[in-house]
């Protein structure tokens, strides 16, 4: 199984909550990723491409597996910071 996802990564939980609220009100995920994410993927609107089991840290992978395609996660904390994840694909 492989998944495709985009994410917005920030260092501050309060900022992550603010971004999540904006997304719930119809905010554009790609635009918000470009504006706020600290990950290099921000230049691609947060797109991480395809990845398989074990390629992402466990809390991130677990969140992606649980999401339905096109859905956005709640805030997921990892050692890198606070992620908001959008599942964009699944195959295999």
PDB file of C-alpha atoms in Angstrom:
ATOM      1  CA  UNK A   1       0.000   0.000   0.000  1.00  0.00           C
ATOM      2  CA  UNK A   2       1.160   3.516  -0.781  1.00  0.00           C
ATOM      3  CA  UNK A   3      -0.327   6.856   0.163  1.00  0.00           C
ATOM      4  CA  UNK A   4      -0.018  10.396  -1.093  1.00  0.00           C
ATOM      5  CA  UNK A   5      -0.414  13.358   1.212  1.00  0.00           C
ATOM      6  CA  UNK A   6       0.208  17.048   1.607  1.00  0.00           C
ATOM      7  CA  UNK A   7       0.907  18.725   4.906  1.00  0.00           C
ATOM      8  CA  UNK A   8       1.402  22.017   6.664  1.00  0.00           C
ATOM      9  CA  UNK A   9       4.142  21.841   9.301  1.00  0.00           C
ATOM     10  CA  UNK A  10       4.519  24.519  11.971  1.00  0.00           C
ATOM     11  CA  UNK A  11       6.396  24.716  15.283  1.00  0.00           C
ATOM     12  CA  UNK A  12       3.555  26.232  17.312  1.00  0.00           C
ATOM     13  CA  UNK A  13       0.319  24.429  18.292  1.00  0.00           C
ATOM     14  CA  UNK A  14      -1.650  27.695  18.499  1.00  0.00           C
ATOM     15  CA  UNK A  15      -0.663  28.536  14.916  1.00  0.00           C
ATOM     16  CA  UNK A  16      -1.628  25.021  13.804  1.00  0.00           C
ATOM     17  CA  UNK A  17      -5.042  25.463  15.445  1.00  0.00           C
ATOM     18  CA  UNK A  18      -5.486  28.818  13.698  1.00  0.00           C
ATOM     19  CA  UNK A  19      -4.629  27.278  10.306  1.00  0.00           C
ATOM     20  CA  UNK A  20      -6.956  24.327  10.927  1.00  0.00           C
ATOM     21  CA  UNK A  21      -9.815  26.739  11.696  1.00  0.00           C
ATOM     22  CA  UNK A  22      -9.109  28.591   8.439  1.00  0.00           C
ATOM     23  CA  UNK A  23      -9.203  25.288   6.536  1.00  0.00           C
ATOM     24  CA  UNK A  24     -12.522  24.323   8.153  1.00  0.00           C
ATOM     25  CA  UNK A  25     -13.948  27.643   6.958  1.00  0.00           C
ATOM     26  CA  UNK A  26     -12.951  26.851   3.370  1.00  0.00           C
ATOM     27  CA  UNK A  27      -9.336  28.051   3.307  1.00  0.00           C
ATOM     28  CA  UNK A  28      -7.132  26.864   0.447  1.00  0.00           C
ATOM     29  CA  UNK A  29      -4.776  24.123   1.677  1.00  0.00           C
ATOM     30  CA  UNK A  30      -2.071  24.776  -0.942  1.00  0.00           C
ATOM     31  CA  UNK A  31      -2.058  28.521  -0.303  1.00  0.00           C
ATOM     32  CA  UNK A  32      -1.894  28.073   3.471  1.00  0.00           C
ATOM     33  CA  UNK A  33       0.936  25.534   3.105  1.00  0.00           C
ATOM     34  CA  UNK A  34       2.912  27.973   0.954  1.00  0.00           C
ATOM     35  CA  UNK A  35       2.341  30.767   3.459  1.00  0.00           C
ATOM     36  CA  UNK A  36       2.922  28.979   6.781  1.00  0.00           C
ATOM     37  CA  UNK A  37       4.642  25.597   6.445  1.00  0.00           C
ATOM     38  CA  UNK A  38       8.251  25.256   7.582  1.00  0.00           C
ATOM     39  CA  UNK A  39       8.783  22.127   5.439  1.00  0.00           C
ATOM     40  CA  UNK A  40      10.545  22.415   2.054  1.00  0.00           C
ATOM     41  CA  UNK A  41       7.397  20.821   0.548  1.00  0.00           C
ATOM     42  CA  UNK A  42       5.698  24.206   1.015  1.00  0.00           C
ATOM     43  CA  UNK A  43       6.937  25.234  -2.436  1.00  0.00           C
ATOM     44  CA  UNK A  44       4.667  22.471  -3.828  1.00  0.00           C
ATOM     45  CA  UNK A  45       1.700  23.427  -1.672  1.00  0.00           C
ATOM     46  CA  UNK A  46       2.720  20.883   0.942  1.00  0.00           C
ATOM     47  CA  UNK A  47       2.706  17.888  -1.442  1.00  0.00           C
ATOM     48  CA  UNK A  48       4.922  15.059  -0.155  1.00  0.00           C
ATOM     49  CA  UNK A  49       4.341  12.734  -3.107  1.00  0.00           C
ATOM     50  CA  UNK A  50       3.820   8.981  -2.752  1.00  0.00           C
ATOM     51  CA  UNK A  51       5.246   7.041   0.199  1.00  0.00           C
ATOM     52  CA  UNK A  52       4.952   3.551   1.607  1.00  0.00           C
ATOM     53  CA  UNK A  53       4.941   1.975   5.059  1.00  0.00           C
ATOM     54  CA  UNK A  54       7.824   3.057   7.266  1.00  0.00           C
ATOM     55  CA  UNK A  55       8.831   6.072   5.174  1.00  0.00           C
ATOM     56  CA  UNK A  56       7.222   8.628   7.496  1.00  0.00           C
ATOM     57  CA  UNK A  57       7.412   8.873  11.287  1.00  0.00           C
ATOM     58  CA  UNK A  58       4.797   6.607  12.948  1.00  0.00           C
ATOM     59  CA  UNK A  59       2.317   9.292  14.180  1.00  0.00           C
ATOM     60  CA  UNK A  60       2.250  10.851  10.694  1.00  0.00           C
ATOM     61  CA  UNK A  61       1.801   7.535   8.893  1.00  0.00           C
ATOM     62  CA  UNK A  62      -0.914   6.416  11.332  1.00  0.00           C
ATOM     63  CA  UNK A  63      -2.872   9.628  10.713  1.00  0.00           C
ATOM     64  CA  UNK A  64      -2.619   9.266   6.917  1.00  0.00           C
ATOM     65  CA  UNK A  65      -3.754   5.624   7.001  1.00  0.00           C
ATOM     66  CA  UNK A  66      -6.871   6.568   9.014  1.00  0.00           C
ATOM     67  CA  UNK A  67      -7.890   9.479   6.771  1.00  0.00           C
ATOM     68  CA  UNK A  68     -10.289   9.123   3.872  1.00  0.00           C
ATOM     69  CA  UNK A  69      -9.007  10.486   0.583  1.00  0.00           C
ATOM     70  CA  UNK A  70      -9.449  14.244   0.321  1.00  0.00           C
ATOM     71  CA  UNK A  71      -9.924  14.670   4.072  1.00  0.00           C
ATOM     72  CA  UNK A  72      -7.849  16.843   6.404  1.00  0.00           C
ATOM     73  CA  UNK A  73      -6.524  15.594   9.744  1.00  0.00           C
ATOM     74  CA  UNK A  74      -6.685  17.170  13.139  1.00  0.00           C
ATOM     75  CA  UNK A  75      -3.317  18.394  14.431  1.00  0.00           C
ATOM     76  CA  UNK A  76      -0.708  15.619  14.517  1.00  0.00           C
ATOM     77  CA  UNK A  77       2.360  16.172  16.704  1.00  0.00           C
ATOM     78  CA  UNK A  78       5.734  14.635  15.805  1.00  0.00           C
ATOM     79  CA  UNK A  79       9.329  15.456  16.714  1.00  0.00           C
ATOM     80  CA  UNK A  80       9.285  17.891  13.760  1.00  0.00           C
ATOM     81  CA  UNK A  81       6.395  19.981  15.060  1.00  0.00           C
ATOM     82  CA  UNK A  82       2.658  20.141  14.417  1.00  0.00           C
ATOM     83  CA  UNK A  83       1.244  18.823  11.150  1.00  0.00           C
ATOM     84  CA  UNK A  84      -2.067  19.296   9.424  1.00  0.00           C
ATOM     85  CA  UNK A  85      -2.293  16.516   6.846  1.00  0.00           C
ATOM     86  CA  UNK A  86      -4.431  16.177   3.741  1.00  0.00           C
ATOM     87  CA  UNK A  87      -4.647  12.701   2.204  1.00  0.00           C
ATOM     88  CA  UNK A  88      -4.575  13.063  -1.569  1.00  0.00           C
ATOM     89  CA  UNK A  89      -4.198   9.458  -2.726  1.00  0.00           C
ATOM     90  CA  UNK A  90      -3.980   5.761  -1.956  1.00  0.00           C
ATOM     91  CA  UNK A  91      -2.932   2.870  -4.138  1.00  0.00           C
ATOM     92  CA  UNK A  92      -1.823  -0.739  -3.938  1.00  0.00           C
TER      93      UNK A  92
END
